[in-house]
Structure formats: C-alpha cells, structure tokens
Amino acid sequence: MKVLETKNLTKRFEGVHAVDGLSIAIEKAKITSIIGPNGSGKTTLINVLSGFVPFDSGVVIINDAAKLLVIKPHEIIFYGITRTFQDVHLFNQMTVLDNLLVVLTERNVFSALFEKHKEYHLKKAEDILRRVGLWEKKKELAANLSYGQRKLLEIGRTMVTNADVFLFDEPFAGLFPEMVKIVSTIIQELKKEDKTIILIEHDMNLIRELSDYVFVMDGGKLLAEGKPEEVLAKREVVEAYLGG
C-alpha cells in the first residue's frame, strides 16, 4: 500500500528547479531512502512534504485518498506525518522530559511547564526516553545536551506523536559510532511497528543496511529507483556522485 505519493511535484527558487516534476510513491512500513549529491533537492523535498516550503505545482497524495495542493506545517501530524531536521529543533530552555511532554499533551510551551501531567503521559515519555537512551538525562535542559543527545531527543519527540510516517533528514550526521547504532536500531524498530520511514542519508553503508527501497535525485529530478544494491551499482548514479 502506498502511504505517500507525489505526482509532478515542482518547487522553484528564483527560477531554479530544486524539485522538478518529481513523481514517487512510498510504500507502507518500509524504509525508503532518498539519496543524491549535494544540491540534488533531497532536503527541499522533505521540507515540501512537511509543509515548511510551499510547492509550486503538482500534488501530494496521502494513503491513496487525501490529495493535497497545499501543505501547512501544523497540519502534517493530522495526516500522520512527523519529521526531524538537519539542524535540531528543540525547546532549549525546557528539560528533556518537558520537551516530550509538550508534544504528548499538545499544549503550548507555557502551559506544558505548569501542567500537572497525567500518569499516562509520564509513562509514555519515560518509555520513549529509555528507548533513545536519555532517561537519565530527563531533568537536564535540552541546551546542555551533547550534539548527539540532542539528535536523539528530537527523534524521541517524533516518536511520541504516534505518527505513521517519519521523515528523517540526515539523522546520523555528526554522530559517534555508538549513537549511530542507537539511531539505526530505533529506525529498524519503528519499521517493525509498521511505521514508514523516509530517510535522507549520505553514508552508503547505512543505506545498504537499512533501506528497502531507494530513490536517487539529481538536479531536482528522479535519476533512478529500486533496491539499494541495484541502484547503487548503476552507472548514472555513480557518475552523479563522482561528478562525471
């Protein structure tokens, strides 16, 4: 089953096609990677799918039903979509625990600081923080976490949303090997829970290890698609990465 599909999706910046007539389909409960050289349009695509950048033309189809011509950031969770960012987005002056509770309770930041949380919310937050290895840091301010811990917390924030589709924009970038293993395990566990993962990543070993299917972008267009080993062996894909 297709959970997310684009048809002739286009986004231009000052005349330059960052996404150029892109048509792809994402299968449910699979890890689908989007790869390509720098400037190929990968992050622009994630920004479009999550509503942070409006697209110029085309359509986004969710669950073979909702056909969207406009996507707004605050609406994506209603379609079961959540995301991370290359530059981590957290509430820096809130604790690790409160960063999850503000998402869990769907309150504004001020209310979340003073709300008496239900036992269910606290248990859910604890479960997620244990999964991402941050339970012992629950009382720390997010600003005091290491770079890798901040990435793990942002991933934890996506996990408490109960979303069906996770857009992970370079979640492994800048991580030490032990944290790469933690994130890799989380992604594989989400797949086992029938979640759909859309992954942007530059490490081809991780692409081979994690991906069920791969789309290759170049110059905003779809260059190739298929199983990881098949796609990564294609001459046009190798040339796109090597610049020749």
XYZ file of C-alpha atoms in Angstrom:
244
model
C 0.000 0.000 0.000
C 1.214 3.491 -0.873
C 1.127 5.835 2.126
C 2.579 8.872 0.388
C 2.875 9.761 -3.277
C 3.956 12.782 -5.289
C 2.877 13.494 -8.848
C 4.774 16.042 -10.945
C 5.848 17.841 -7.768
C 7.738 21.050 -8.534
C 9.457 23.671 -6.406
C 11.473 26.561 -7.812
C 13.746 29.032 -6.060
C 14.349 32.138 -8.181
C 13.838 30.149 -11.344
C 15.985 27.188 -10.272
C 14.131 23.871 -10.038
C 15.012 22.399 -6.633
C 12.332 19.741 -7.190
C 11.499 19.235 -10.849
C 8.375 17.278 -11.789
C 9.071 14.573 -9.218
C 6.764 11.542 -9.121
C 7.500 8.919 -6.467
C 5.467 6.521 -4.312
C 6.363 5.469 -0.754
C 5.256 2.046 0.451
C 3.819 1.482 3.927
C 6.023 0.012 6.673
C 9.181 0.245 4.571
C 12.405 2.196 4.964
C 12.722 4.294 1.834
C 15.914 6.283 1.351
C 16.270 9.386 -0.783
C 19.854 9.925 -1.860
C 21.762 12.104 -4.282
C 24.685 14.519 -4.489
C 24.644 17.819 -2.609
C 22.098 20.195 -4.111
C 20.047 17.420 -5.652
C 16.829 18.537 -3.916
C 16.536 15.957 -1.132
C 16.022 18.316 1.797
C 13.794 20.589 -0.288
C 11.596 17.571 -0.924
C 11.372 16.827 2.821
C 10.605 20.494 3.503
C 7.831 20.401 0.896
C 6.328 17.156 2.225
C 6.277 18.576 5.761
C 4.823 21.929 4.733
C 7.823 24.066 5.622
C 8.258 25.065 1.994
C 5.230 25.547 -0.305
C 5.389 23.753 -3.640
C 4.622 25.461 -6.929
C 2.747 22.694 -8.734
C 1.908 19.020 -8.618
C 0.075 17.070 -5.954
C 0.860 15.107 -2.786
C -1.365 12.090 -2.125
C -1.633 10.530 1.335
C -2.950 6.994 1.852
C -4.329 6.899 -1.701
C -7.028 9.310 -0.527
C -6.124 12.850 0.532
C -4.901 14.844 -2.470
C -3.092 17.931 -1.233
C -2.303 21.020 -3.273
C -1.178 22.899 -0.152
C 0.542 21.538 2.980
C 0.904 23.539 6.206
C 3.436 22.558 8.910
C 0.916 22.452 11.752
C -1.355 20.155 9.738
C 1.068 17.347 8.881
C 0.510 15.491 12.148
C -3.188 15.188 11.267
C -2.046 13.235 8.208
C 0.179 11.041 10.385
C 3.468 12.656 9.339
C 6.340 13.838 11.543
C 9.934 14.870 10.850
C 13.398 15.730 12.129
C 15.693 18.484 10.880
C 19.358 18.699 9.875
C 19.697 21.491 12.442
C 17.988 20.087 15.518
C 14.774 21.849 16.637
C 14.214 21.662 20.417
C 12.946 23.840 23.266
C 16.400 24.563 24.655
C 15.304 26.064 27.974
C 12.996 23.160 28.790
C 14.093 19.882 30.321
C 14.497 16.731 28.291
C 11.304 15.351 29.828
C 9.305 18.512 29.187
C 10.420 18.521 25.550
C 8.465 15.288 25.167
C 5.539 16.258 27.381
C 4.834 19.422 25.404
C 4.361 17.233 22.330
C 2.457 14.483 24.148
C -0.093 16.822 25.698
C -0.415 19.100 22.649
C -0.163 22.168 24.851
C 1.691 25.383 24.233
C 5.102 25.763 25.849
C 3.884 27.898 28.781
C 1.054 25.516 29.666
C 3.311 22.494 29.431
C 5.678 23.925 32.034
C 2.957 24.210 34.691
C 0.539 21.451 33.775
C 0.127 18.506 36.110
C 0.700 15.687 33.670
C -1.341 12.538 33.670
C 0.308 9.263 34.595
C -0.183 8.065 31.022
C 1.823 10.969 29.602
C 4.654 10.476 32.082
C 4.825 6.736 31.381
C 4.826 7.294 27.624
C 7.598 9.896 27.918
C 9.635 7.565 30.120
C 9.258 4.704 27.648
C 10.471 6.858 24.762
C 13.365 8.377 26.706
C 14.524 4.909 27.693
C 14.367 3.798 24.061
C 16.566 6.684 22.933
C 18.887 6.340 25.939
C 18.064 9.679 27.578
C 16.041 8.713 30.658
C 18.950 9.523 32.975
C 19.070 12.999 31.406
C 15.357 13.704 31.923
C 15.928 16.709 34.234
C 18.683 18.262 32.116
C 17.936 21.306 29.999
C 17.954 20.432 26.315
C 20.535 23.169 25.780
C 23.019 21.262 27.948
C 22.900 18.045 25.932
C 25.652 16.989 23.556
C 25.014 17.234 19.831
C 24.295 13.528 19.573
C 21.975 13.573 22.577
C 20.073 16.492 21.062
C 19.532 14.458 17.900
C 18.282 11.530 19.954
C 15.880 13.823 21.819
C 14.492 15.191 18.570
C 13.933 11.648 17.342
C 12.201 10.917 20.662
C 9.914 13.906 20.096
C 8.815 12.442 16.762
C 8.165 9.058 18.387
C 5.672 10.403 20.943
C 3.420 11.772 18.182
C 2.134 8.317 17.188
C 2.745 9.311 13.566
C 2.718 6.728 10.793
C 5.278 8.381 8.509
C 8.679 9.589 9.761
C 10.739 11.988 7.637
C 14.327 11.666 8.908
C 16.626 14.325 7.410
C 20.212 13.105 7.950
C 19.638 11.679 11.448
C 23.121 10.094 11.515
C 25.106 13.205 10.545
C 27.839 14.039 13.058
C 27.112 11.103 15.366
C 29.709 8.875 17.044
C 29.516 5.163 16.114
C 27.720 4.149 19.329
C 24.964 6.701 18.673
C 24.739 5.647 15.038
C 23.900 2.158 16.337
C 21.192 3.558 18.632
C 19.541 5.540 15.820
C 19.819 2.592 13.436
C 18.130 0.330 15.992
C 15.334 2.882 16.552
C 14.652 3.106 12.805
C 14.521 -0.677 12.468
C 12.208 -0.937 15.489
C 9.863 1.674 14.007
C 9.651 -0.390 10.837
C 8.711 -3.466 12.905
C 5.918 -1.360 14.418
C 4.556 -0.823 10.871
C 5.841 2.733 10.694
C 7.018 4.154 7.379
C 10.476 5.754 7.268
C 11.681 8.218 4.644
C 15.411 8.639 5.184
C 17.915 11.108 3.787
C 21.441 9.854 4.343
C 24.889 10.145 2.721
C 26.530 7.059 4.228
C 26.098 4.357 1.599
C 26.835 1.582 4.084
C 23.844 2.699 6.157
C 21.745 2.976 3.003
C 22.567 -0.631 2.128
C 21.977 -1.811 5.682
C 18.656 -0.085 6.338
C 16.867 0.599 3.075
C 14.132 -1.462 1.486
C 13.959 0.896 -1.481
C 15.966 3.851 -2.751
C 15.151 6.906 -4.846
C 18.078 8.831 -6.335
C 17.643 12.549 -7.045
C 19.885 14.721 -9.186
C 19.145 18.307 -10.110
C 15.683 18.030 -8.608
C 14.735 15.131 -10.874
C 14.388 11.414 -10.251
C 17.555 9.773 -11.574
C 16.999 6.156 -10.507
C 14.999 3.970 -8.149
C 14.995 0.392 -6.909
C 16.620 -1.943 -4.403
C 19.756 -0.468 -2.743
C 22.377 -2.772 -4.278
C 20.894 -2.478 -7.749
C 20.556 1.305 -7.650
C 23.983 1.995 -6.169
C 25.611 -0.071 -8.909
C 24.039 1.906 -11.751
C 26.485 3.855 -13.880
C 24.394 7.045 -13.883
C 24.204 7.012 -10.085
C 27.961 6.527 -9.707
C 28.584 9.334 -12.180
C 26.201 11.680 -10.355
C 28.118 11.187 -7.104
C 31.559 11.360 -8.713
C 30.642 14.323 -10.891
C 31.429 12.698 -14.130
